[in-house]
XYZ file of C-alpha atoms in Angstrom:
262
model
C 18.768 36.351 49.386
C 19.935 34.224 46.517
C 18.615 31.128 48.277
C 15.191 32.771 48.718
C 15.173 33.784 45.042
C 15.907 30.197 43.987
C 13.053 28.887 46.147
C 10.578 31.429 44.749
C 11.681 30.702 41.170
C 11.266 26.958 41.725
C 7.728 27.449 43.085
C 6.742 29.676 40.134
C 8.233 27.210 37.625
C 6.426 24.283 39.215
C 3.114 26.170 39.116
C 3.681 27.078 35.478
C 4.402 23.488 34.523
C 1.295 22.320 36.393
C -0.976 24.855 34.729
C 0.525 24.685 31.219
C 1.686 21.100 31.143
C 0.402 18.400 28.807
C -3.201 17.456 29.226
C -3.952 13.977 30.456
C -4.341 11.626 27.486
C -7.909 10.951 26.477
C -9.135 7.472 27.297
C -10.606 5.150 24.691
C -14.391 4.932 24.949
C -15.411 1.319 25.499
C -19.068 2.328 25.355
C -18.640 3.869 21.890
C -16.731 0.787 20.690
C -19.533 -1.455 21.965
C -22.073 0.570 19.975
C -20.006 0.053 16.809
C -20.151 -3.735 16.939
C -21.995 -5.055 13.890
C -22.401 -4.497 10.152
C -22.785 -0.977 8.773
C -24.298 0.099 5.457
C -24.369 3.435 3.670
C -27.720 5.105 4.249
C -27.905 6.314 0.622
C -26.504 3.395 -1.389
C -27.469 0.655 1.094
C -24.103 -0.946 0.347
C -22.082 -2.546 3.149
C -19.018 -0.470 4.129
C -17.601 -2.587 6.909
C -18.242 -4.919 9.804
C -16.828 -4.188 13.240
C -16.089 -6.991 15.638
C -14.074 -6.691 18.820
C -11.424 -4.102 18.030
C -11.178 -4.940 14.311
C -12.893 -3.472 11.261
C -13.436 -5.804 8.288
C -14.052 -4.012 5.000
C -16.645 -5.176 2.506
C -14.266 -5.195 -0.467
C -11.959 -8.146 -0.962
C -8.633 -6.295 -1.219
C -8.509 -4.128 1.917
C -6.772 -5.456 5.005
C -8.668 -5.624 8.320
C -7.590 -2.856 10.669
C -7.638 -1.994 14.366
C -10.098 0.705 15.461
C -10.888 2.706 18.570
C -12.943 5.722 19.610
C -11.343 8.517 21.605
C -13.521 11.503 22.423
C -15.503 12.353 19.290
C -13.027 10.726 16.895
C -13.052 7.292 15.302
C -9.499 6.045 14.656
C -8.945 3.302 12.092
C -5.632 1.695 11.226
C -2.515 3.836 11.545
C -4.132 6.584 13.628
C -6.242 8.000 10.804
C -9.001 9.909 12.589
C -12.586 10.566 11.486
C -14.724 13.102 13.331
C -17.953 11.554 14.618
C -20.961 13.800 14.056
C -23.566 11.438 15.491
C -23.538 8.014 17.114
C -26.333 5.884 18.492
C -26.923 2.159 18.746
C -27.983 1.989 15.069
C -26.607 5.216 13.546
C -23.079 6.394 12.816
C -22.345 9.676 11.076
C -18.742 10.713 10.528
C -16.632 12.800 8.152
C -14.355 10.900 5.780
C -10.961 11.993 4.445
C -12.612 13.836 1.564
C -14.578 16.018 3.976
C -17.829 14.229 3.115
C -20.351 13.208 5.726
C -20.975 9.459 5.705
C -24.302 8.404 7.191
C -24.240 4.752 8.176
C -26.893 2.489 9.608
C -26.378 -0.761 11.474
C -28.293 -3.625 9.895
C -29.495 -7.019 10.965
C -27.006 -9.492 9.484
C -29.806 -11.999 8.875
C -31.100 -9.639 6.176
C -27.791 -9.647 4.250
C -26.226 -12.032 1.785
C -23.561 -14.376 3.160
C -20.761 -12.583 1.274
C -21.697 -9.288 2.950
C -21.201 -10.659 6.467
C -18.130 -12.786 5.815
C -15.057 -11.657 7.764
C -12.295 -11.164 5.201
C -9.352 -11.803 7.517
C -7.086 -12.504 4.530
C -7.683 -9.959 1.762
C -7.391 -10.991 -1.863
C -3.882 -10.196 -3.044
C -3.575 -8.419 -6.357
C -0.840 -10.030 -8.436
C 0.066 -11.949 -11.550
C -1.106 -15.544 -11.401
C 1.267 -16.987 -14.005
C 4.633 -16.318 -15.580
C 4.609 -13.932 -18.539
C 7.227 -14.589 -21.220
C 8.460 -12.531 -24.169
C 10.895 -13.523 -26.918
C 12.454 -10.906 -29.209
C 14.847 -11.530 -32.106
C 17.400 -8.735 -32.420
C 19.988 -8.061 -35.134
C 23.021 -6.131 -33.943
C 26.242 -5.585 -35.914
C 25.076 -8.166 -38.420
C 24.591 -10.839 -35.757
C 21.403 -12.459 -34.501
C 20.408 -12.436 -30.841
C 17.469 -13.862 -28.900
C 16.314 -11.695 -25.994
C 14.077 -13.430 -23.455
C 12.057 -11.789 -20.687
C 10.158 -13.712 -17.997
C 8.012 -11.905 -15.407
C 7.656 -14.193 -12.410
C 5.067 -13.574 -9.661
C 6.326 -13.976 -6.096
C 4.949 -14.139 -2.551
C 6.704 -10.917 -1.531
C 3.996 -8.678 -0.117
C 3.771 -4.962 -0.787
C 1.418 -3.005 1.486
C -0.007 0.095 -0.181
C -2.090 2.664 1.677
C -4.794 4.320 -0.375
C -8.184 5.998 0.011
C -11.109 3.880 -1.151
C -14.243 5.066 -2.915
C -15.887 5.803 0.445
C -13.099 8.195 1.423
C -11.587 5.814 3.983
C -7.882 5.129 4.337
C -7.225 1.417 3.740
C -4.213 -0.853 3.289
C -4.232 -3.015 0.165
C -1.950 -6.018 -0.391
C -0.033 -6.705 -3.595
C 2.598 -9.231 -4.583
C 5.854 -8.148 -6.171
C 7.510 -9.721 -9.250
C 10.978 -10.954 -10.146
C 11.973 -10.435 -13.770
C 14.502 -12.595 -15.590
C 16.420 -11.385 -18.655
C 18.348 -13.773 -20.875
C 20.313 -12.962 -24.055
C 21.530 -15.693 -26.385
C 23.925 -15.256 -29.313
C 24.522 -18.079 -31.791
C 23.130 -20.587 -29.320
C 25.350 -19.392 -26.482
C 24.114 -17.500 -23.451
C 25.889 -14.180 -22.960
C 23.668 -12.850 -20.160
C 21.148 -14.202 -17.670
C 19.995 -12.624 -14.435
C 17.030 -12.289 -12.090
C 16.169 -8.669 -11.346
C 14.433 -7.519 -8.149
C 13.103 -4.091 -7.318
C 15.930 -3.706 -4.790
C 18.356 -3.580 -7.726
C 17.065 -0.067 -8.415
C 17.654 1.330 -4.934
C 20.086 3.930 -6.266
C 17.671 5.190 -8.916
C 14.610 5.830 -6.706
C 13.970 6.892 -3.121
C 13.705 4.347 -0.307
C 10.139 5.445 0.492
C 9.020 4.929 -3.104
C 10.783 1.582 -3.369
C 9.068 0.171 -0.275
C 5.640 0.826 -1.799
C 6.499 -0.103 -5.383
C 6.197 -3.223 -7.518
C 8.545 -4.313 -10.293
C 5.674 -4.223 -12.699
C 7.028 -4.895 -16.185
C 10.061 -5.159 -18.468
C 10.287 -4.588 -22.217
C 13.067 -4.704 -24.790
C 13.624 -1.227 -26.250
C 16.571 -1.214 -28.633
C 20.132 -2.356 -29.323
C 22.856 0.174 -30.155
C 26.581 0.729 -29.790
C 26.256 0.703 -25.982
C 24.504 -2.646 -25.869
C 20.974 -3.915 -25.263
C 18.406 -1.654 -23.623
C 15.567 -3.127 -21.541
C 13.160 -0.729 -19.822
C 11.774 -1.721 -16.426
C 8.569 -0.234 -15.007
C 8.776 0.296 -11.263
C 5.328 1.431 -10.177
C 3.284 2.023 -7.101
C 0.024 0.019 -7.193
C -2.808 1.240 -9.409
C -0.305 3.199 -11.497
C -0.290 6.062 -8.997
C 3.288 6.877 -10.038
C 6.013 5.058 -11.951
C 9.699 5.186 -12.743
C 11.086 3.858 -16.017
C 14.587 2.472 -15.633
C 16.956 1.616 -18.465
C 18.726 -1.719 -17.970
C 21.754 -1.491 -20.238
C 23.448 -4.816 -20.951
C 26.784 -4.727 -22.758
C 28.021 -7.232 -25.328
C 30.286 -8.596 -22.567
C 27.332 -9.314 -20.277
C 27.715 -6.401 -17.852
C 24.623 -4.531 -16.676
C 24.064 -1.003 -15.431
C 20.938 0.859 -14.382
C 19.903 4.432 -15.084
C 16.679 6.378 -15.226
C 15.149 6.240 -18.698
C 14.745 9.527 -20.534
C-alpha cells in the first residue's frame, strides 16, 4: 500500500512539475535584429540616436560606450539587459518605449544623406577627464609659524564606468578617468608631509558601491587648528549626481586620518 502511494505521489509530482515548470526561454529574433541594422533618427527632431551594426549599437554622442543588443519577443535589450518594449517594427520604422515611459518613434535613414560624423562608429567613446595637472599653493600661519600647503590634482588613465540615462531616455554607460591628488606641506623649507591620495583611501568612509562609481574630483585646503591641517576632498559620482566631502586631517607630526566632513 505504501509502495503504491509512493508511485502515485511521484506521478502526480511529475505532472505538476511538467505543467507548472519554467517556460522554455524565449529565443533571440534574428529577423528583428536584421531589420535593426542601419542608422536611426528621431522622427520628430530628425537627430541621429544610434547606429546598429551586427550585434552592437553605436550611440550618436561621443561619450556613450557601444553596447550589445538583441531582440527577444517584443522587447529590445541594450547593454546590461535593460529592456525596451517594442510597439512597432518594420524595415524602416522602430517605435519603442524608453525608460521614462515615452514613446520614441525612429526612422531608418539612408546613410548617404547624413554628415560623416553622424555615421562614424564611435568604438572608443570620448573620455571625460582633466587634461592637465591642476596646482594650488596656500600660505598658512599656524602657531606663529609659516607653512606652504601644496595641492596637485593629477589626471590618470584609471577608467570609471558610470551608467546613466541620456536625454533620449536610454540607459548608457559613460567613461570617465579618475584623479590622484597629491598634498605637500612645507615648514621653514622642510617637508613635513607629502602623499598621493587615491579614492581607495576613503573606502572606510563610503560604501563599496559608491566608491566603484566615484571619482576623486577635487581637494581644497580648509583651515588649520589645534588638531592640524584640514583638507577637504570631494568624492563624487560623475555629473555631480551625488558627492561625499571627506576631511583629510594632517597633524603637525605628518600623520593623516580621514573622516566625513560635517
